[in-house]
Each structure stands twice: as C-alpha cells, then as structure tokens.
C-alpha cells in the first residue's frame, strides 16, 4: 500500500484555493471585517491571517491581482455547500406526464382525462397525449386527429403545443407545454 509523501497536503480538488495553495505571488487582501488592506505578497498575507486565527481564501481568482479574504475555510466551505443544496432543492424539474386516450373516447372519459391534463399543466409539467389505435381504428386516423384537435382547443389558454400530432406506429402523439 502506497502512502502519500509527507510535506505539503494535497491540493484541494474543488472549492477555492487557500493558504499555501494560492499560486499568485501577490494578492489583494480583504480582512475579516471586510476592509481592503491593499495588494501584498501572498506569504505576508498568509502570516497576517494566521495571526488573526483565520485562513487566507482566494475568493476571486480571475481578478488581477486575485482577491483573497481572511476567512475560516471550514466554515466557508460549509456555507457554500449549504447554499448549493438550497438552490438545488428549490429547483423545479419539469417532468413529462402521459395521458392515454382512444379515438372513440366517450365525453365523460374525455372530461376526466382533461381534468388531469389541466392539473399537470398547472404544476408546470409537460403533457404527452397518446392516442392508441387498435384493429380497424387504424384505418380511421381522422378520428384520432379530431380528438387531438379538441384537446388542443381546450387547453389553448393554459398550454401551447410543443410537438404537433404525429403517428408513431399504432399510436398518435402530441406534446403540450405550459405557457
């Protein structure tokens, strides 16, 4: 089993560079209270941060010279991870819900399916309306097209047609997206 050689700890793979990992010779330093201390050598800034009991963390590496701040690196990483988790949590992923119908669907069945379509669209999801043809129904494609046009007309105020009706084998598909 190989061991890591003693000496310098491994370079942080993710997150900001701090203390001895800062590669630029000079940095613009901001202290723990948010006051600008000016441009100074990195070694000198690391020593000042250590005197206060904090780390020198590179907050803006692309600036010229890079901006570094006196922070507690563990606390800083924890807070950034917490912010990222909160952002991911509040993100809404758009799902595609599917509603299946038949070309000779009855009015009450159609109304029930349409209630679900409206519910899905209000939640912000896309809806894929699938019309299944069986046996001789396949010869009457116009019936299926009429049903899908009826769906399209009913949801015109709340949704737009993202994918117009098309045949795929024995079924006709149409995708609706919220406006």
Tab-separated table of C-alpha atoms in Angstrom:
chain	number	residue	atom	x	y	z
A	1	UNK	CA	0.000	0.000	0.000
A	2	UNK	CA	1.496	3.319	-1.093
A	3	UNK	CA	1.429	6.274	1.219
A	4	UNK	CA	1.226	9.925	0.355
A	5	UNK	CA	4.607	11.591	0.863
A	6	UNK	CA	4.809	13.832	3.903
A	7	UNK	CA	5.101	17.543	3.467
A	8	UNK	CA	2.534	19.585	1.636
A	9	UNK	CA	-1.097	18.456	1.997
A	10	UNK	CA	-2.930	17.555	-1.222
A	11	UNK	CA	-4.251	20.385	-3.402
A	12	UNK	CA	-7.983	20.979	-2.885
A	13	UNK	CA	-9.835	19.417	-5.823
A	14	UNK	CA	-12.947	21.520	-5.521
A	15	UNK	CA	-13.652	24.817	-3.876
A	16	UNK	CA	-11.439	27.871	-3.559
A	17	UNK	CA	-7.681	27.804	-3.078
A	18	UNK	CA	-6.475	28.793	0.359
A	19	UNK	CA	-3.261	29.489	2.265
A	20	UNK	CA	-0.268	27.747	0.626
A	21	UNK	CA	-2.352	26.625	-2.399
A	22	UNK	CA	-2.706	30.207	-3.676
A	23	UNK	CA	-0.371	30.303	-6.658
A	24	UNK	CA	-0.066	34.003	-7.451
A	25	UNK	CA	2.811	35.921	-5.820
A	26	UNK	CA	0.655	38.955	-4.922
A	27	UNK	CA	-2.980	39.202	-3.853
A	28	UNK	CA	-5.444	41.966	-2.991
A	29	UNK	CA	-6.315	41.312	0.646
A	30	UNK	CA	-9.608	41.914	2.447
A	31	UNK	CA	-9.619	41.329	6.192
A	32	UNK	CA	-12.265	39.530	8.271
A	33	UNK	CA	-14.297	42.742	8.756
A	34	UNK	CA	-14.474	43.420	5.009
A	35	UNK	CA	-11.893	46.216	4.902
A	36	UNK	CA	-9.453	46.370	1.989
A	37	UNK	CA	-5.841	46.020	3.178
A	38	UNK	CA	-4.455	46.546	-0.333
A	39	UNK	CA	-2.138	44.487	-2.535
A	40	UNK	CA	0.528	42.467	-0.701
A	41	UNK	CA	2.686	39.398	-1.115
A	42	UNK	CA	0.860	36.097	-0.581
A	43	UNK	CA	3.307	34.893	2.130
A	44	UNK	CA	2.842	38.112	4.097
A	45	UNK	CA	-0.970	37.873	3.781
A	46	UNK	CA	-0.958	34.223	4.962
A	47	UNK	CA	1.081	35.236	8.024
A	48	UNK	CA	-1.331	38.080	8.854
A	49	UNK	CA	-4.327	35.730	8.504
A	50	UNK	CA	-2.646	33.174	10.799
A	51	UNK	CA	-2.063	35.893	13.436
A	52	UNK	CA	-5.827	36.578	13.472
A	53	UNK	CA	-6.525	32.816	13.556
A	54	UNK	CA	-8.073	32.606	10.065
A	55	UNK	CA	-7.118	31.276	6.635
A	56	UNK	CA	-6.357	33.291	3.512
A	57	UNK	CA	-9.000	32.224	0.978
A	58	UNK	CA	-8.906	33.174	-2.700
A	59	UNK	CA	-12.444	34.484	-3.399
A	60	UNK	CA	-11.892	35.943	-6.871
A	61	UNK	CA	-9.063	34.074	-8.651
A	62	UNK	CA	-9.677	35.662	-12.089
A	63	UNK	CA	-9.132	39.249	-10.937
A	64	UNK	CA	-5.780	40.966	-11.474
A	65	UNK	CA	-4.325	40.578	-8.846
A	66	UNK	CA	-6.514	37.825	-7.341
A	67	UNK	CA	-8.688	38.845	-4.394
A	68	UNK	CA	-8.152	36.917	-1.160
A	69	UNK	CA	-10.032	37.242	2.103
A	70	UNK	CA	-9.398	36.312	5.734
A	71	UNK	CA	-11.928	33.512	6.408
A	72	UNK	CA	-12.308	30.256	8.285
A	73	UNK	CA	-12.015	27.782	5.353
A	74	UNK	CA	-14.127	25.074	7.001
A	75	UNK	CA	-16.967	27.487	7.730
A	76	UNK	CA	-16.701	28.981	4.223
A	77	UNK	CA	-16.933	25.554	2.531
A	78	UNK	CA	-19.856	24.573	4.764
A	79	UNK	CA	-21.813	27.729	3.904
A	80	UNK	CA	-21.197	27.439	0.152
A	81	UNK	CA	-22.287	23.783	0.234
A	82	UNK	CA	-25.422	24.764	2.161
A	83	UNK	CA	-26.246	27.461	-0.429
A	84	UNK	CA	-25.761	24.991	-3.291
A	85	UNK	CA	-28.040	22.424	-1.601
A	86	UNK	CA	-30.728	25.064	-1.042
A	87	UNK	CA	-30.529	26.157	-4.693
A	88	UNK	CA	-30.819	22.552	-5.872
A	89	UNK	CA	-33.735	21.947	-3.514
A	90	UNK	CA	-35.725	24.937	-4.767
A	91	UNK	CA	-35.172	23.983	-8.409
A	92	UNK	CA	-38.247	22.609	-10.177
A	93	UNK	CA	-37.574	19.858	-12.670
A	94	UNK	CA	-40.048	19.621	-15.497
A	95	UNK	CA	-41.450	16.155	-15.969
A	96	UNK	CA	-43.363	14.727	-18.914
A	97	UNK	CA	-46.676	13.244	-17.816
A	98	UNK	CA	-48.563	10.967	-20.177
A	99	UNK	CA	-52.314	10.787	-20.793
A	100	UNK	CA	-53.570	7.856	-22.862
A	101	UNK	CA	-56.810	8.011	-24.854
A	102	UNK	CA	-58.618	6.089	-27.570
A	103	UNK	CA	-60.018	7.593	-30.788
A	104	UNK	CA	-63.644	6.762	-29.860
A	105	UNK	CA	-63.393	8.098	-26.282
A	106	UNK	CA	-66.697	8.951	-24.570
A	107	UNK	CA	-67.439	12.513	-23.344
A	108	UNK	CA	-67.244	11.765	-19.622
A	109	UNK	CA	-63.978	9.832	-20.019
A	110	UNK	CA	-62.605	12.710	-22.085
A	111	UNK	CA	-63.567	15.236	-19.376
A	112	UNK	CA	-61.878	13.132	-16.685
A	113	UNK	CA	-58.675	12.919	-18.745
A	114	UNK	CA	-58.785	16.668	-19.440
A	115	UNK	CA	-59.026	17.429	-15.691
A	116	UNK	CA	-55.753	15.553	-15.262
A	117	UNK	CA	-54.188	17.395	-18.218
A	118	UNK	CA	-55.067	20.770	-16.651
A	119	UNK	CA	-53.741	19.594	-13.270
A	120	UNK	CA	-50.399	18.552	-14.783
A	121	UNK	CA	-50.034	21.807	-16.723
A	122	UNK	CA	-50.791	23.887	-13.601
A	123	UNK	CA	-47.987	22.040	-11.792
A	124	UNK	CA	-45.653	23.140	-14.612
A	125	UNK	CA	-45.207	19.728	-16.209
A	126	UNK	CA	-45.353	18.870	-19.890
A	127	UNK	CA	-48.130	16.538	-21.009
A	128	UNK	CA	-47.788	13.884	-23.697
A	129	UNK	CA	-51.204	12.942	-25.083
A	130	UNK	CA	-51.127	9.460	-26.615
A	131	UNK	CA	-53.956	8.121	-28.749
A	132	UNK	CA	-53.903	4.320	-29.132
A	133	UNK	CA	-55.418	2.694	-32.206
A	134	UNK	CA	-56.492	-0.950	-32.160
A	135	UNK	CA	-57.566	-3.118	-35.067
A	136	UNK	CA	-59.638	-1.341	-37.698
A	137	UNK	CA	-59.430	2.002	-35.837
A	138	UNK	CA	-56.107	2.457	-37.610
A	139	UNK	CA	-57.972	2.960	-40.896
A	140	UNK	CA	-59.758	5.988	-39.368
A	141	UNK	CA	-56.836	8.243	-38.468
A	142	UNK	CA	-59.033	11.323	-38.909
A	143	UNK	CA	-60.998	10.348	-35.762
A	144	UNK	CA	-57.800	10.432	-33.712
A	145	UNK	CA	-56.799	13.742	-35.264
A	146	UNK	CA	-60.207	15.202	-34.296
A	147	UNK	CA	-59.732	14.134	-30.670
A	148	UNK	CA	-56.261	15.701	-30.518
A	149	UNK	CA	-57.525	18.922	-32.122
A	150	UNK	CA	-60.264	19.011	-29.486
A	151	UNK	CA	-57.628	18.625	-26.753
A	152	UNK	CA	-55.555	21.371	-28.370
A	153	UNK	CA	-58.564	23.739	-28.476
A	154	UNK	CA	-59.500	23.004	-24.840
A	155	UNK	CA	-56.039	23.772	-23.444
A	156	UNK	CA	-55.272	26.731	-25.744
A	157	UNK	CA	-55.449	29.282	-22.873
A	158	UNK	CA	-53.061	27.495	-20.497
A	159	UNK	CA	-50.754	25.478	-22.766
A	160	UNK	CA	-49.092	25.558	-26.140
A	161	UNK	CA	-48.469	22.651	-28.464
A	162	UNK	CA	-44.795	21.781	-28.302
A	163	UNK	CA	-44.998	18.809	-30.650
A	164	UNK	CA	-47.843	18.649	-33.137
A	165	UNK	CA	-49.789	15.390	-33.599
A	166	UNK	CA	-47.884	12.674	-35.465
A	167	UNK	CA	-48.279	8.952	-35.999
A	168	UNK	CA	-45.806	6.543	-34.447
A	169	UNK	CA	-46.751	3.010	-35.308
A	170	UNK	CA	-50.197	2.302	-33.857
A	171	UNK	CA	-50.360	5.485	-31.789
A	172	UNK	CA	-50.693	9.214	-32.393
A	173	UNK	CA	-48.682	11.550	-30.129
A	174	UNK	CA	-48.890	15.214	-29.194
A	175	UNK	CA	-46.872	17.088	-26.518
A	176	UNK	CA	-48.263	20.096	-24.630
A	177	UNK	CA	-46.168	22.516	-22.574
A	178	UNK	CA	-47.367	25.182	-20.114
A	179	UNK	CA	-47.376	28.762	-21.433
